[in-house]
XYZ file of C-alpha atoms in Angstrom:
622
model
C 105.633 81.056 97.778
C 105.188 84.703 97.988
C 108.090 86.658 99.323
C 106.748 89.620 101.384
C 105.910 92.194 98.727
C 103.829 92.030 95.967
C 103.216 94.719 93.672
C 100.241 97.757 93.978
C 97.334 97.081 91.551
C 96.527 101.185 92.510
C 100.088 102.285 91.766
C 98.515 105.379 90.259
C 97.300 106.296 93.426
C 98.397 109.587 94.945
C 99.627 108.610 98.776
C 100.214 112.894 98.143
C 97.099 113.930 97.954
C 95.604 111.245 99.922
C 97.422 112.439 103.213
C 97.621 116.044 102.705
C 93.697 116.521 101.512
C 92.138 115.078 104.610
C 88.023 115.251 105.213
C 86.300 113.727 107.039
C 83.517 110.871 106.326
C 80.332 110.211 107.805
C 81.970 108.138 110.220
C 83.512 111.108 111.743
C 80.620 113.217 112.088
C 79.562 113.226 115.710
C 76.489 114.727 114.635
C 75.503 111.421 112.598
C 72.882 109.555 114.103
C 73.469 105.753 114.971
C 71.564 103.649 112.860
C 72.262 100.039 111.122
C 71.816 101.035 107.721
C 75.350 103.347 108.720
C 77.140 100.733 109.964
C 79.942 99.415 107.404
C 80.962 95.597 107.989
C 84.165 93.758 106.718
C 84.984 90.601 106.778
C 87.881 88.357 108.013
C 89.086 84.858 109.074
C 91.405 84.715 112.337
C 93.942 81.283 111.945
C 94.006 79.426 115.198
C 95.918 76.973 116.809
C 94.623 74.262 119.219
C 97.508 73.282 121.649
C 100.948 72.533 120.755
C 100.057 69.387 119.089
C 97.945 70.687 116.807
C 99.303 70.630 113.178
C 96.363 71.220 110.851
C 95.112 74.382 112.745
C 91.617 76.097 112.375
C 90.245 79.099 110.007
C 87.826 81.297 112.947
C 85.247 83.377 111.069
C 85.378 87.099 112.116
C 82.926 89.958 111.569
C 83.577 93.657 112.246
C 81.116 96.320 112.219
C 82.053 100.205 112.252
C 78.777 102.662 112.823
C 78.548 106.077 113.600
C 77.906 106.575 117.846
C 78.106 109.460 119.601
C 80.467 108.782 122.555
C 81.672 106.010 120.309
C 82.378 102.575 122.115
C 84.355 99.178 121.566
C 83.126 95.705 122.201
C 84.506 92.014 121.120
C 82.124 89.049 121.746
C 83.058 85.013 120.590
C 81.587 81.713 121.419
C 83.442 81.042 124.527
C 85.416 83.862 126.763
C 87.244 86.464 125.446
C 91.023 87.086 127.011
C 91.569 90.523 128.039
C 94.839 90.732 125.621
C 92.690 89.347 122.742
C 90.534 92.120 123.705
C 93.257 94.666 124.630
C 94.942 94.036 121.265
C 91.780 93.917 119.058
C 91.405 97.677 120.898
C 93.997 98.665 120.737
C 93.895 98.041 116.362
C 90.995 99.800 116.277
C 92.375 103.148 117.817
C 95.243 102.494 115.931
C 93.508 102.593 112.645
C 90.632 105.016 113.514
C 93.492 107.414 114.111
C 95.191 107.285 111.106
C 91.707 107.419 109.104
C 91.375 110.523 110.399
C 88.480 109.066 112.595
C 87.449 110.033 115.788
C 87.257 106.823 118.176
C 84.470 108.704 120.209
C 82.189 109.234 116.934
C 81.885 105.386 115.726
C 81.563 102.070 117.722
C 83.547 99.273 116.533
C 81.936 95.672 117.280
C 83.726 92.596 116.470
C 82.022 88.911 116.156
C 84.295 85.796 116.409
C 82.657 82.868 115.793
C 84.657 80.084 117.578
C 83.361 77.222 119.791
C 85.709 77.766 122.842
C 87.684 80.459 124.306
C 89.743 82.861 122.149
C 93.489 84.109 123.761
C 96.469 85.891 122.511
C 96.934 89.088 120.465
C 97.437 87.734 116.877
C 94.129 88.304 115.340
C 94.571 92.539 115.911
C 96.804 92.804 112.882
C 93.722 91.735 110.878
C 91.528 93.614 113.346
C 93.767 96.579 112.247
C 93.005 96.293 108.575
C 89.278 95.498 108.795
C 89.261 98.857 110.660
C 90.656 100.584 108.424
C 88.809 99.555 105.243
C 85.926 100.122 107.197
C 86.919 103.741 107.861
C 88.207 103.793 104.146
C 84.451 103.453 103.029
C 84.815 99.528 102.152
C 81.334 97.817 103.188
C 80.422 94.372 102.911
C 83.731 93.332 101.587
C 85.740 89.977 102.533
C 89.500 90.275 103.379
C 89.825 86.442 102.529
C 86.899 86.179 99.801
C 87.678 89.662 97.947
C 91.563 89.396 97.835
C 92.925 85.228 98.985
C 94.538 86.734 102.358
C 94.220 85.338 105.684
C 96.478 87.440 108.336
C 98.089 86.449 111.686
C 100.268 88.882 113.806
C 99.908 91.085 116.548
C 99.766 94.916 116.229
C 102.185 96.831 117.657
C 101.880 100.705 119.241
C 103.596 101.618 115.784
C 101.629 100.083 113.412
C 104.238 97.325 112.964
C 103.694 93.295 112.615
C 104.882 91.323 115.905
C 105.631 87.998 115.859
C 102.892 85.515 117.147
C 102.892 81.423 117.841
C 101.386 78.852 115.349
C 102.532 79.796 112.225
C 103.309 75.934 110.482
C 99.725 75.461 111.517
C 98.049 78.969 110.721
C 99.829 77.928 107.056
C 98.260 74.902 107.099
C 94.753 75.910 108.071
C 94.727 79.129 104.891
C 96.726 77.148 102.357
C 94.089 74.390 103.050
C 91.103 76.752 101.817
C 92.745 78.255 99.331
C 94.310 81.382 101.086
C 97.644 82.778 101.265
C 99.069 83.934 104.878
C 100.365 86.940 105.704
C 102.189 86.848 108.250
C 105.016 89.323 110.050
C 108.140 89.178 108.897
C 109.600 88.435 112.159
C 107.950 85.409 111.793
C 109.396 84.448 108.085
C 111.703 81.327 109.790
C 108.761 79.644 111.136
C 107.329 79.300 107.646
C 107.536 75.725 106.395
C 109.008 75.292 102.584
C 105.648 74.669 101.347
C 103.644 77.205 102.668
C 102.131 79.974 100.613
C 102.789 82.789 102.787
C 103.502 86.954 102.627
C 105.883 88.544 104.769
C 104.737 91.880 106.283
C 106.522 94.609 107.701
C 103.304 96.216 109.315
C 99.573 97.447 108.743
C 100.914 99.586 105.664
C 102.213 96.546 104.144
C 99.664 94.101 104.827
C 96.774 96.716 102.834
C 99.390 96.637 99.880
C 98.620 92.840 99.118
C 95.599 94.181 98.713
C 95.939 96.816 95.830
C 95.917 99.784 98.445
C 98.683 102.228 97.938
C 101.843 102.652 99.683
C 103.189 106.284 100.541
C 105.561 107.505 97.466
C 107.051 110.119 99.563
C 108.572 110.833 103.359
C 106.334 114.044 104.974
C 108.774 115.575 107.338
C 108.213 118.485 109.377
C 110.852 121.430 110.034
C 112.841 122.428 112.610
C 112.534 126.161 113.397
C 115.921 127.638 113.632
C 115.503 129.065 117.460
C 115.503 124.908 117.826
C 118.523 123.979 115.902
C 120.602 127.101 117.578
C 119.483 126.114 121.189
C 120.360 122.268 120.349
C 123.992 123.604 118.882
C 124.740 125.485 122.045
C 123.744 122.844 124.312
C 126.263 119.948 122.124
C 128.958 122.948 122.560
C 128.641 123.427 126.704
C 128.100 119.165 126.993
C 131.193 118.837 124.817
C 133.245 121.387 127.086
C 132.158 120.096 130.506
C 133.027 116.246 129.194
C 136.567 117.149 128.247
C 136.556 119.672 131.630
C 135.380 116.240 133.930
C 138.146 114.085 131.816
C 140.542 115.858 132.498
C 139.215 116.366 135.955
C 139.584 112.476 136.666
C 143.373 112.018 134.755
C 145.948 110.506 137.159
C 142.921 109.321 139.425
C 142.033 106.865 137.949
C 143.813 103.800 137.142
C 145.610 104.755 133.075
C 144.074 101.233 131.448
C 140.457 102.860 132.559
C 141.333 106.320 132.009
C 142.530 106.008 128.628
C 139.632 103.923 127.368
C 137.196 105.749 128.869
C 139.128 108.444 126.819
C 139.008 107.559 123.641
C 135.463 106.057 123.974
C 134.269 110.032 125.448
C 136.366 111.867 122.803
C 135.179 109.662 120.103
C 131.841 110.332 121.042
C 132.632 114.343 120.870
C 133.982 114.115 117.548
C 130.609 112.182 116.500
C 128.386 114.828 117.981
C 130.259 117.699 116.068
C 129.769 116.030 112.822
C 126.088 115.160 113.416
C 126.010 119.028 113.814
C 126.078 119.575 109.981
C 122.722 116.867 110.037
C 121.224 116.947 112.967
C 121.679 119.450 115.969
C 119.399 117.450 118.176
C 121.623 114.343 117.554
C 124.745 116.555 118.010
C 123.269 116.977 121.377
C 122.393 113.370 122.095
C 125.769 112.476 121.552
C 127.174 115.017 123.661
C 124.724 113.479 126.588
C 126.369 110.337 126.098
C 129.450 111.573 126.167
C 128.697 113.809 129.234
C 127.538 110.867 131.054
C 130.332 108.764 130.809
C 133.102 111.404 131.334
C 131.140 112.512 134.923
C 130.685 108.836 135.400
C 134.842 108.655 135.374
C 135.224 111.602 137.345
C 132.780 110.405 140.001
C 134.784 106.930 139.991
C 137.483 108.952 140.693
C 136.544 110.876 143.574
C 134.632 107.664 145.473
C 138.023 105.834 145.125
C 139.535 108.737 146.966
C 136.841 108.507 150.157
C 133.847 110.632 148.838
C 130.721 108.831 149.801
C 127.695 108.324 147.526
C 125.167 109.822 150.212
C 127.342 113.346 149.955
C 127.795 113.309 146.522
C 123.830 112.645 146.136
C 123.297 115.518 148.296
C 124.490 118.311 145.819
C 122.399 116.500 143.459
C 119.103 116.539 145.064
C 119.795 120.378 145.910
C 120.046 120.657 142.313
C 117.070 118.811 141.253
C 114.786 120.916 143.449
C 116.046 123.906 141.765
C 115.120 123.073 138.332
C 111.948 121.645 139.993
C 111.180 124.701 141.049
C 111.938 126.641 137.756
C 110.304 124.414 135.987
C 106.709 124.210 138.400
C 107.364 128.591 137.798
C 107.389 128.511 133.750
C 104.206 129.222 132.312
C 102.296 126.304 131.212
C 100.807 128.186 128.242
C 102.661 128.830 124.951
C 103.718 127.369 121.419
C 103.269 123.453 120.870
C 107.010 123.241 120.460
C 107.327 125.222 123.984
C 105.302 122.513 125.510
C 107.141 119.722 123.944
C 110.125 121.002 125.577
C 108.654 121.461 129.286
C 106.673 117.789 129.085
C 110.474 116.486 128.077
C 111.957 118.357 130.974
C 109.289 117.106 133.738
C 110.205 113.468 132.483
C 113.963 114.291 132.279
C 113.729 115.390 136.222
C 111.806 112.595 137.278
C 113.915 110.298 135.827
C 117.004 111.780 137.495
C 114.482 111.584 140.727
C 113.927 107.923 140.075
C 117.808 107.406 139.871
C 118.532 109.569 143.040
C 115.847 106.853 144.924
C 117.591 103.798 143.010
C 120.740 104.925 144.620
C 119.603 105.677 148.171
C 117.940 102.392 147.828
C 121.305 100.479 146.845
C 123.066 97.934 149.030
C 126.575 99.278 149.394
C 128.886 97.844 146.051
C 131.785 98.462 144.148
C 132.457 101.988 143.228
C 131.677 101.920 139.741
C 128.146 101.687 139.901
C 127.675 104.203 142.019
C 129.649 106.180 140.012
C 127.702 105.243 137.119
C 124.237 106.297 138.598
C 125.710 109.260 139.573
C 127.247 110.184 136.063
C 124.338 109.540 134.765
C 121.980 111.670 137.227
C 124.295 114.689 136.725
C 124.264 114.710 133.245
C 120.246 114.227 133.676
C 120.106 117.308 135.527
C 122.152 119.113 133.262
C 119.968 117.956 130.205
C 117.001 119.061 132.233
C 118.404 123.236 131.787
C 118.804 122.180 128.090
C 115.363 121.325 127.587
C 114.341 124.774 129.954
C 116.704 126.628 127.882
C 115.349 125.532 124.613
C 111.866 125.519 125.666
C 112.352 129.747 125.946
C 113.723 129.932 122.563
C 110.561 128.498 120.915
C 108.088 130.081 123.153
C 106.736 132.167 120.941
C 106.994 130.077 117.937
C 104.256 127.792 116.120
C 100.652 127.455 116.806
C 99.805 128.546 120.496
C 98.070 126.053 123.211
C 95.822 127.669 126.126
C 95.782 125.875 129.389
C 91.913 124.581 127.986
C 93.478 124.100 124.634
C 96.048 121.287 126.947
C 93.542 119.937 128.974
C 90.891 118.851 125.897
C 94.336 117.344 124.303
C 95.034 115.286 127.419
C 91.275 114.337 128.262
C 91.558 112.823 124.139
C 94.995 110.930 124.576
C 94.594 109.780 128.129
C 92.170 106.879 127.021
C 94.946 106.183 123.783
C 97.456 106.096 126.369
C 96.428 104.602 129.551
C 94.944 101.539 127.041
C 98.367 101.197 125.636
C 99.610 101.028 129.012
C 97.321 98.054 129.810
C 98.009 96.562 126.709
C 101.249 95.675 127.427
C 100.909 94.838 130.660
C 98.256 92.225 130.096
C 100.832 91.528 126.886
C 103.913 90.851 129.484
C 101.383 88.700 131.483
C 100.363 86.707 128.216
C 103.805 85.993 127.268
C 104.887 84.760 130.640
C 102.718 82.228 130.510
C 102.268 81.492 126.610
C 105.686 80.663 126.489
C 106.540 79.644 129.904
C 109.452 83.070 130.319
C 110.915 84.217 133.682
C 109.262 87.045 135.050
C 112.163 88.732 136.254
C 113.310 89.121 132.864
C 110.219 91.894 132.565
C 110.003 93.523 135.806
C 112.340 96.595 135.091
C 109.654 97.288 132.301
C 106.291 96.754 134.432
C 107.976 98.648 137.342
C 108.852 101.894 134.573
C 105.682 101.736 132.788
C 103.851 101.809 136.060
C 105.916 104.681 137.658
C 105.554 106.752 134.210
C 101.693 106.268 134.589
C 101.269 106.567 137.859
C 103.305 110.352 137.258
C 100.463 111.151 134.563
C 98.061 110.368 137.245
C 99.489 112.348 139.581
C 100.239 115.692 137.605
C 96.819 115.097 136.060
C 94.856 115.389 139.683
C 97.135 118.443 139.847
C 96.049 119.930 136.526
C 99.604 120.212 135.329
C 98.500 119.147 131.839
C 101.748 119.626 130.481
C 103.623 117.135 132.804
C 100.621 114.731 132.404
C 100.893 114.685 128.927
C 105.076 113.935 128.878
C 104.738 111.153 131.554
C 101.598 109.612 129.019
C 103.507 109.895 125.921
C 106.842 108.424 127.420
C 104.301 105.571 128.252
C 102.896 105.012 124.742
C 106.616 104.940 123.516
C 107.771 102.111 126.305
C 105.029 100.082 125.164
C 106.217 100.056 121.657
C 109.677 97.898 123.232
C 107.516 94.943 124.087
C 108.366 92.011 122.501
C 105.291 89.293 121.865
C 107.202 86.251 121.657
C 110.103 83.856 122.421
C 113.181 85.356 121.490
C 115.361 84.915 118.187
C 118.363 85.631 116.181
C 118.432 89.535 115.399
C 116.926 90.614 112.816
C 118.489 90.285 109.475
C 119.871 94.220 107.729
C 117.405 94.148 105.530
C 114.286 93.433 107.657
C 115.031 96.083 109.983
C 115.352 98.587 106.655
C 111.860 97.589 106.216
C 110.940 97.617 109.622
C 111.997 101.626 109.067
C 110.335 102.073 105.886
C 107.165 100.810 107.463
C 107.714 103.057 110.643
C 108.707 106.342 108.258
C 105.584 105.860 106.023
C 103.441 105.940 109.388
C 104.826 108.371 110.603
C 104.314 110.426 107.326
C 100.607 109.876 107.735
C 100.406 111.066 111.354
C 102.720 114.005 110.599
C 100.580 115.220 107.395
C 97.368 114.996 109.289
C 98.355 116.760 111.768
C 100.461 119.410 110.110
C 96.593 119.714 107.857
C 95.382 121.367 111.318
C 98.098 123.685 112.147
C 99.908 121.066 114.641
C 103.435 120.300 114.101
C 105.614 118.190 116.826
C 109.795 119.407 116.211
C 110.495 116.397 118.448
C 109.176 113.981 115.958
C 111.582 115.293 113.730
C 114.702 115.546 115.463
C 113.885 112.140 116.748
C 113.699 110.870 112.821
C 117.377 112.860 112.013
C 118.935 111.008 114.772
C 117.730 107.823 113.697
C 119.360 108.712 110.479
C 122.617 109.503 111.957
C 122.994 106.072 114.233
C 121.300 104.033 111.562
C 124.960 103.036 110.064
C 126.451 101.973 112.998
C 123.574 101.162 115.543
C 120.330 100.067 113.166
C 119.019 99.143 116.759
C 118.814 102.003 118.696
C 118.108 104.088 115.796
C 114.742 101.810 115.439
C 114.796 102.699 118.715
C 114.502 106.618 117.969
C 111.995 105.895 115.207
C 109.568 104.457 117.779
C 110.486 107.883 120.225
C 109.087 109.512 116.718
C 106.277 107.423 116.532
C 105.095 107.807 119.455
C 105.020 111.899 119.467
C 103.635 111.735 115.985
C 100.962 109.602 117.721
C 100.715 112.437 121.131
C 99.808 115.214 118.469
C 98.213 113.679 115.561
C 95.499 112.822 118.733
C 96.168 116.616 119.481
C 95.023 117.443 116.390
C 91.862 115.072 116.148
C 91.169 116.716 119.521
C 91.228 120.330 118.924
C 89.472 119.848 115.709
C 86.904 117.846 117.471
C 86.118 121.469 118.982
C 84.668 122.867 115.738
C 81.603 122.430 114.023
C 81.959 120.300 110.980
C 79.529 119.799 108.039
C 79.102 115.759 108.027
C 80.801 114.486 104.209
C 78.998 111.743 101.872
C 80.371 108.216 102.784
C 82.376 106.783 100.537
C 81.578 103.633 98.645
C 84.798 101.188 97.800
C 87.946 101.552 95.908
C 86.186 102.605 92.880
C 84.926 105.938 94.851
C 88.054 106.190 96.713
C 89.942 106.136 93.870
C 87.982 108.779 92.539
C 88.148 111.112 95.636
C 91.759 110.885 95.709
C 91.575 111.926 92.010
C 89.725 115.231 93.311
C 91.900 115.762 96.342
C 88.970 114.508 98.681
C 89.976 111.506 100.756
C 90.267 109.649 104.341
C 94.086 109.436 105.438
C 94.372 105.883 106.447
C 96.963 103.992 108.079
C 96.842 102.468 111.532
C 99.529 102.827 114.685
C 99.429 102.312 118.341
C 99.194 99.681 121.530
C 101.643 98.079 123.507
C 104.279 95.361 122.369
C 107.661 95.922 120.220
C 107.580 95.438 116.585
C 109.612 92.070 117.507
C 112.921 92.384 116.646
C 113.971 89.489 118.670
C 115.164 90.599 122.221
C 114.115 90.223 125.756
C 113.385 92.751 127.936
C 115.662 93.395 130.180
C 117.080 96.145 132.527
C 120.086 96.599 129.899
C 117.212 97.352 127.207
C 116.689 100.721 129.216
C 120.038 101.807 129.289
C 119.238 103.214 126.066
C 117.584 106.133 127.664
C 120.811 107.210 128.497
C 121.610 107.609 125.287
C 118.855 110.326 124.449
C 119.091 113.523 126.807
């Protein structure tokens, strides 16, 4: 059996200079005319699954074609219908790996033939889909995943480029060790292997193209933090530090001393954390100060409501507030450095989530005290993180590459299609699931009714041509979709899958950072998000996954930032590459495609439900 990693046959590769010399190929040439003799075509077999009864399973042939198009275009055909996750997914791949090639989606069409008898469902054939893309993109033509290098792959792509767990697997096993083939599979899905099957274990796209010989990033690309950044960040932790201990000491001899003196230690704990992240991470110094914020106004609120104050007045202060910084915000410029509008997009979805809270509250049946004092904790340490993000967002004005108000709108008019896709992606995944494996549909409601609300808010400031707030409400949607799960639920994942589940994530995110750092872009949230993840990743290996996907996902917003702008210039179309032979050689010279593959709509699986608890984690980053 073969254990999940399997040593490069191109260790001499350079993953160096093959993300930090980026061209681009034919492919990406708008200017290339369509024709068929352009079109590159790879190979692939899909493993299917009849029914639950069925034990042998099926090898579906697969075809996928990637020719220059101006306007580019997407299309799936099979023997029977095509479901629209199976078609979402198989999308959703493509953008994924198009992106990471360094190839624009609206210069190439990407056609895939299945050739099945029946109906094709489910999103476990866009893992594959992923890596066809890519090779295509890479220069491969005419080549055979299965006939060229013994793999067959199952597993559904996720909006990070990770492997998601899919059904089948004993049969899928079946079906490729029957022919001949090994399986790669995701590693979420390693338990469902039988003893005898001759399977891989993949952590994502990254890993899955390392079976085959391609080479695996040697290094971590990580962008800086300008110092205006880390400064603002430290004086924020400082005045969220001070007001905690000012609103715990504020509630002592209110509340009952059992509740006060936990809450106590849990809040100064928390302080003490977020000055020693300050020596690693200022942005995590800050996080932790939220949290700690939160839960010491969340005491002091319990406090007062025990005493007679009544939610309705308490919320009144609160709206007066968030119309304030609405205000101030809707006043700032929306023209400046990229890092300046990192900070306002964070700020407009900071306020509308206090907003939403404010309306979750109003909305609320009358209950016990404590969870209205814990929506209200949580809403005033919102606002207050709102002035953070305004206050930081005037440090770094001035700093970094500037965006025009046109420079915004071509960005959003690029990612809108990436996002609102996502979006639908994991909408039609939550629908899939539901019935695939008969779940409650309560358990993913909270999720449907946020992902709508955060798209619906892109809409909105879109019409408005506040590009700025359309493109914060987008990319908090790309990174919900990434906490999908696409499957029945499991033990948690074992230590050492979720270190590779990082590894994979980092080495993405090292491609999308060096491509877009190649043309003058460079996202300081992506970053700080990565240094917090470092910080929890001893204690909480969850929720700092958690924070890698936050990373991901702005690596994704401005690596598309970057394919967009640059989309603006004329470029001289570059020869086409011709397999790993000519690859190898252009990486030699310095001359290469970035590849890699990221984005769509499920969780990289790591074995929970969705529930209304799973978003509780926003509290935890300001």
């Amino acid at each position: 059996m073969l254990n999940g990693r399997k040593t490069s046959r191109s260790a001499g590769f350079s993953w160096a200079l093959l993300v930090l010399a980026i061209v681009l190929t034919s492919l990406a040439a708008p200017s290339t005319a369509a024709s068929g003799d352009d079109a590159r075509t790879i190979y692939y077999l899909l493993p299917a699954v009849e029914g639950e009864s069925d034990s042998r399973g099926r090898l579906i042939e697969a075809t996928l074609s990637v020719k220059p198009s101006p306007g580019g275009g997407f299309k799936v055909v099979a023997g029977g219908e095509v479901d629209p996750t199976t078609e979402l997914s198989m999308k959703m791949a493509a953008l994924n790996a198009l992106l990471l090639a360094g190839v624009s989606c609206r210069s190439v069409e990407v056609s895939i033939s299945i050739r099945s008898q029946g109906p094709v469902a489910g999103p476990s054939g866009s893992l594959a889909t992923a890596v066809a893309v890519v090779m295509a993109a890479a220069g491969y033509d005419d080549v055979s995943v299965h006939g060229n290098y013994g793999y067959v792959i199952t597993g559904a792509i996720t909006p990070g480029g990770l492997a998601a767990k899919v059904g089948g697997i004993p049969a899928k096993c079946a079906a490729a060790n029957r022919e001949g083939y090994v399986l790669a599979i995701p590693l979420s899905n390693k338990a469902d292997a039988p003893p005898d099957c001759s399977y891989a274990a993949v952590a994502g796209v990254l890993d899955a193209l390392s079976l085959m010989g391609w080479p695996r990033p040697a290094f971590s690309y990580r962008g800086g933090l300008p110092e205006a950044f880390n400064e603002s960040m430290l004086g924020i932790a400082e005045d969220m530090r001070s007001n905690a201990l000012k609103a715990l000491e504020d509630a002592r001899g209110r509340v009952p001393r059992e509740d006060y003196s936990r809450e106590s230690e849990a809040i100064k704990g928390l302080i003490e954390r977020s000055v020693e992240a300050e020596r690693y991470s200022p942005y995590a110094a800050a996080s932790l100060a939220f949290t700690a914020l939160t839960r010491a106004y969340t005491l002091s609120y319990l406090a007062s409501l025990q005493e007679g104050l009544k939610p309705g007045e308490a919320l009144a202060g609160l709206e007066s507030e968030l119309e304030s910084l609405r205000a101030e915000l809707d006043g700032m410029e929306k023209e400046g450095s990229m890092l300046y509008i990192e900070m306002l997009a964070v700020a407009y979805t900071r306020l509308a989530d206090a907003e939403a809270s404010i309306e979750s509250l109003k909305a609320s049946p009358p209950g016990e005290p404590s969870s209205a004092a814990a929506q209200l904790g949580y809403i005033k340490a919102r606002l207050e993180s709102v002035e953070g993000w305004l206050k930081t967002a005037g440090a770094v004005k001035d700093i970094g590459r500037e965006l025009r108000s046109e420079d915004l709108r071509i960005i959003y008019s690029v990612f809108r299609e990436y996002g609102y896709t996502s979006a639908d992606y994991g909408r039609s995944l939550v629908e899939y699931m539901i019935n695939a494996y008969n779940l409650p549909e309560g358990r993913f409601a909270p999720y449907l009714a946020a992902l709508s609300k955060l798209v619906s808010e892109a809409r909105m400031y879109e019409e408005r041509g506040n590009y700025v707030a359309a493109i914060g409400f987008l990319r908090d949607a790309v990174s919900m979709t990434l906490q999908v799960v696409s499957a029945a639920p499991e033990e948690a994942p074992q230590p050492e899958d979720l270190e590779l589940y990082r590894r994979e994530m980092e080495a993405i995110i090292s491609v999308l950072l060096a491509r877009a750092s190649s043309l003058g872009f460079q996202s300081g949230l992506t970053e700080a998000y990565i240094q917090y993840a470092e910080v929890l990743a001893g204690d909480d290996p969850q929720l700092a996954i958690a924070m890698m996907e936050e990373a991901t996902a702005s690596a994704i917003l401005w690596s598309i930032a970057a394919e967009a702008m640059e989309s603006q210039l004329e470029a001289p179309a570059q020869p086409a590459p011709t397999g790993q032979d000519t690859l190898a050689q252009r990486i030699e010279t310095g001359a290469v495609v970035a590849f890699a593959f990221a984005t769509a709509g499920l969780l990289f699986t790591l074995g929970v439900y969705i529930t209304a608890r799973s978003f509780a984690r926003s509290s935890r980053i300001w």
